[in-house]
C-alpha positions as CSV (number, residue, x, y, z in Angstrom):
1,M,-9.6,19.1,10.0
2,A,-6.7,21.2,8.7
3,D,-6.9,24.9,8.7
4,F,-5.2,26.6,5.7
5,R,-4.0,30.1,6.1
6,L,-4.0,32.4,3.1
7,E,-2.8,36.0,2.8
8,A,-5.5,38.0,0.9
9,E,-5.3,41.3,-0.8
10,I,-8.1,43.8,-1.5
11,R,-9.0,44.3,-5.2
12,T,-10.0,47.8,-6.2
13,E,-10.1,47.2,-10.0
14,F,-12.7,45.0,-11.7
15,G,-13.5,43.5,-15.1
16,K,-11.8,40.9,-17.3
17,G,-8.7,42.9,-17.9
18,S,-8.1,43.4,-14.2
19,A,-8.8,39.7,-13.5
20,R,-6.3,38.7,-16.1
21,R,-3.6,40.9,-14.5
22,T,-4.4,39.4,-11.1
23,R,-4.0,35.9,-12.5
24,R,-0.7,36.8,-14.2
25,A,0.6,38.1,-10.9
26,G,0.1,34.6,-9.4
27,R,-3.2,35.3,-7.6
28,V,-6.8,34.2,-7.9
29,P,-9.7,36.8,-8.0
30,A,-12.2,36.1,-5.2
31,V,-15.2,37.4,-3.3
32,L,-15.9,37.0,0.4
33,Y,-19.4,37.3,1.8
34,G,-21.9,36.0,4.4
35,H,-23.3,36.7,7.9
36,G,-24.8,40.0,6.6
37,Q,-21.5,41.5,5.8
38,D,-20.8,43.5,2.6
39,V,-19.2,41.6,-0.2
40,V,-15.4,42.0,-0.2
41,H,-13.5,41.7,-3.4
42,L,-10.0,40.3,-2.9
43,S,-7.4,38.0,-4.3
44,L,-5.7,34.9,-3.0
45,P,-2.2,33.4,-3.7
46,A,-2.9,30.9,-6.5
47,R,-0.3,28.3,-5.4
48,E,-1.4,28.2,-1.7
49,F,-5.1,28.1,-2.6
50,A,-4.5,25.2,-5.0
51,A,-2.6,23.4,-2.3
52,A,-5.4,23.9,0.2
53,L,-7.9,22.3,-2.1
54,R,-5.5,19.5,-3.0
55,N,-4.7,18.6,0.6
56,G,-7.9,19.6,2.3
57,G,-10.5,18.8,-0.4
58,S,-13.3,21.0,-1.7
59,N,-14.5,21.7,1.8
60,A,-11.2,22.9,3.2
61,L,-11.4,25.4,6.0
62,L,-9.6,28.5,5.1
63,T,-8.2,31.3,7.3
64,V,-8.3,34.4,5.1
65,V,-5.9,37.0,6.5
66,L,-7.0,40.5,5.3
67,D,-5.6,43.7,6.7
68,G,-4.1,41.8,9.6
69,K,-7.4,40.2,10.6
70,D,-8.3,36.5,10.4
71,Q,-11.6,35.4,8.9
72,L,-12.7,31.7,8.6
73,A,-14.2,30.9,5.3
74,L,-15.3,27.9,3.1
75,T,-15.1,27.6,-0.6
76,K,-18.6,28.0,-2.1
77,A,-17.8,27.9,-5.8
78,V,-14.7,27.7,-8.0
79,Q,-14.4,28.6,-11.6
80,R,-11.7,26.7,-13.5
81,D,-10.1,27.2,-16.9
82,P,-11.5,24.3,-19.0
83,I,-8.1,23.6,-20.6
84,K,-5.4,24.7,-18.2
85,R,-7.6,23.7,-15.1
86,T,-6.2,26.7,-13.3
87,H,-8.5,28.6,-10.8
88,E,-10.2,31.6,-12.5
89,H,-12.4,32.9,-9.7
90,V,-13.4,31.8,-6.2
91,D,-16.5,32.5,-4.1
92,L,-15.8,32.3,-0.3
93,V,-18.5,32.2,2.4
94,I,-17.8,33.4,5.9
95,V,-18.1,30.9,8.8
96,R,-17.6,31.0,12.5
97,R,-16.1,28.5,14.9
98,G,-18.9,26.4,16.4
99,E,-21.3,27.2,13.6
100,K,-22.9,24.3,11.7
101,V,-22.8,24.3,7.9
102,T,-24.3,22.1,5.2
103,V,-21.7,20.5,2.9
104,D,-21.4,17.7,0.4
105,V,-18.8,15.2,1.5
106,P,-17.1,12.7,-1.0
107,V,-17.6,9.0,-0.5
108,V,-14.4,6.9,-0.7
109,V,-14.3,3.1,-1.0
110,V,-11.5,1.3,0.9
111,G,-10.5,-2.3,1.1
112,D,-10.6,-5.3,-1.3
113,P,-13.9,-7.1,-1.9
114,A,-14.2,-10.9,-2.4
115,P,-12.7,-12.4,-5.6
116,D,-14.6,-11.8,-8.8
117,T,-16.6,-8.9,-7.2
118,L,-17.0,-5.5,-8.9
119,V,-17.5,-2.4,-6.8
120,S,-19.9,0.2,-8.2
121,I,-20.1,3.6,-6.5
122,E,-23.7,4.7,-6.9
123,L,-23.5,7.9,-4.9
124,N,-20.3,10.0,-5.0
125,T,-21.2,12.5,-2.2
126,V,-23.6,12.7,0.7
127,S,-25.0,15.9,2.2
128,V,-24.4,16.5,6.0
129,Q,-24.7,19.3,8.5
130,V,-21.6,19.6,10.7
131,A,-19.6,22.1,12.6
132,A,-17.5,24.3,10.3
133,T,-14.3,23.2,12.1
134,S,-15.1,19.5,11.9
135,I,-15.9,18.9,8.3
136,P,-14.6,15.5,7.2
137,E,-12.5,15.3,4.0
138,S,-14.4,12.1,3.1
139,I,-16.6,9.4,4.3
140,E,-15.1,5.9,3.9
141,V,-17.0,2.7,2.9
142,D,-15.0,-0.5,3.8
143,V,-15.8,-3.3,1.3
144,T,-13.1,-5.7,2.6
145,G,-14.3,-9.3,2.0
146,R,-17.7,-8.2,0.8
147,G,-19.2,-10.3,-2.0
148,V,-21.7,-10.2,-4.8
149,G,-25.2,-9.0,-3.9
150,E,-24.1,-6.9,-0.9
151,G,-24.3,-3.1,-0.8
152,F,-24.2,-0.1,1.4
153,T,-27.0,2.5,1.8
154,V,-26.7,6.0,3.2
155,A,-27.9,4.6,6.5
156,D,-24.9,2.3,6.7
157,L,-22.4,5.2,6.6
158,T,-20.4,6.1,9.7
159,L,-20.5,9.9,10.2
160,P,-18.2,12.0,12.4
161,R,-19.5,12.9,15.9
162,G,-21.9,15.8,15.8
163,A,-22.7,15.4,12.1
164,T,-26.3,15.2,10.9
165,L,-27.2,13.3,7.7
166,L,-29.3,15.2,5.2
167,T,-29.3,12.7,2.3
168,D,-32.1,10.2,2.2
169,E,-31.0,7.2,4.2
170,T,-32.5,4.7,1.7
171,Y,-30.2,5.8,-1.2
172,L,-27.8,3.2,-2.4
173,V,-24.2,4.3,-2.0
174,V,-22.1,1.3,-3.0
175,N,-23.2,-1.8,-4.9
176,L,-21.2,-5.0,-5.2
177,M,-21.8,-7.0,-8.4
178,A,-20.3,-10.0,-10.2
179,A,-17.3,-9.0,-12.2
180,P,-17.7,-9.7,-16.0
181,T,-15.8,-12.6,-17.5
182,A,-13.3,-12.1,-20.3
183,E,-15.7,-13.8,-22.7
184,A,-18.5,-11.4,-21.7
185,L,-16.2,-8.4,-22.2
186,E,-15.1,-9.6,-25.6
187,A,-18.7,-10.2,-26.6
188,E,-19.7,-6.7,-25.4
189,L,-16.8,-5.1,-27.3
190,A,-17.7,-7.0,-30.5
191,E,-21.3,-5.9,-30.2
192,A,-20.3,-2.3,-29.7
193,E,-18.0,-2.4,-32.7
194,A,-20.7,-3.9,-34.8
195,E,-23.2,-1.2,-33.8
196,A,-20.6,1.5,-34.6
197,G,-19.8,-0.2,-38.0
198,I,-16.2,-1.0,-37.1
199,E,-14.7,-3.9,-39.0
200,K,-11.7,-5.7,-37.5
201,E,-8.6,-5.7,-39.6
202,E,-7.0,-9.0,-40.4
203,S,-3.5,-9.8,-39.3
204,G,-0.6,-8.4,-41.3
205,E,0.4,-11.6,-42.9
206,A,-3.2,-12.5,-44.0
207,A,-3.7,-9.0,-45.3
208,E,-0.5,-9.1,-47.4
209,G,-1.2,-12.5,-48.9
210,E,-4.8,-11.8,-49.6
211,G,-5.6,-12.0,-53.4
212,E,-2.0,-12.7,-54.4
213,G,-2.1,-16.5,-54.4
214,D,0.8,-18.8,-54.1
215,V,4.0,-17.8,-56.0
216,V,5.3,-20.9,-57.9
217,P,8.8,-20.8,-59.3
218,E,9.2,-21.3,-63.0
219,P,10.3,-24.8,-64.0
220,Q,13.9,-25.1,-65.0
221,D,15.0,-27.2,-68.0
222,Q,17.3,-29.8,-66.4
223,G,18.0,-31.6,-69.7
224,S,19.8,-34.9,-69.7
225,G,22.2,-34.0,-67.0
226,E,25.1,-33.2,-69.4
227,S,27.0,-30.0,-68.9
228,M,26.6,-27.2,-71.4
229,D,30.2,-27.7,-72.7
230,S,29.5,-31.4,-73.4
231,A,26.3,-30.5,-75.3
232,E,28.2,-27.9,-77.5
233,K,31.0,-30.4,-78.4
234,S,28.4,-33.0,-79.4
235,A,26.8,-30.5,-81.7
236,D,30.2,-29.6,-83.3
237,S,31.0,-33.2,-84.0
C-alpha cells in the first residue's frame, strides 16, 4: 500500500471565516486525533490530499508531517462541497505501524462474463480488519466466463494475507443475471412513459401533414389546343 506524505500546518484560528481563508490559501482544514492524544487542529495541502485519495482510495495511508515529526493517519471522514466537490474538512485518525484497523474496502468487478450475461453488484464494500500498513485499495471479483445464475458471496472473496473478514459471509456480493433483450427494454420504456403520462411525438413529416389533407392543383382550361392569338383572330373575323 502506498504511503502519501503531506506537510501539515497548525491552525490557531477557528470558525467559518478562518476555514474559508484556509481553503482560499489552497489548504484543507483538518483535525487529527486518536490513541488518547489531544485533538490537533491543522491544515493539509489541498492538491496533495486530493491526489492521495484519488490514487490511494478512501483508505489511503497518510504520513502527516507536523513540526518536523511524522505521524501515520487514516482518513476517518471527509466533508465535500456539494457543487464544487472540493474538500471542505477532513477528520484524520492516528494509526501505528503493525496496528490493526477496521475499514470498508470497495469491491471491484474484473473480467468479461459469458455472452448475454448482466453483472449486478449487490454489495459495494466489505468490512475487514487488517494491518494499517496493509489495507488493500480494493477487493477484486473475477467474473470471466461466468454465466447466468452464478454469483459470489462474501465467503468467495480473496482477502489479503492477515486480513479478517467482518461482513457476514452469506451476503451476496455479485449476481449474474440474463441480460434483457432489446424488445424487453423497449417494452419497459414504453410502460414507464405511459405511467409518467408521456406521449410519443410523431415523425416530423407526419406531424406537418396532419390535418392538412392532400393539396390538389387547380385544373387549367386547356381549350381546343389553339393558341391565344389564333382565338383572338377568329373572334375579329
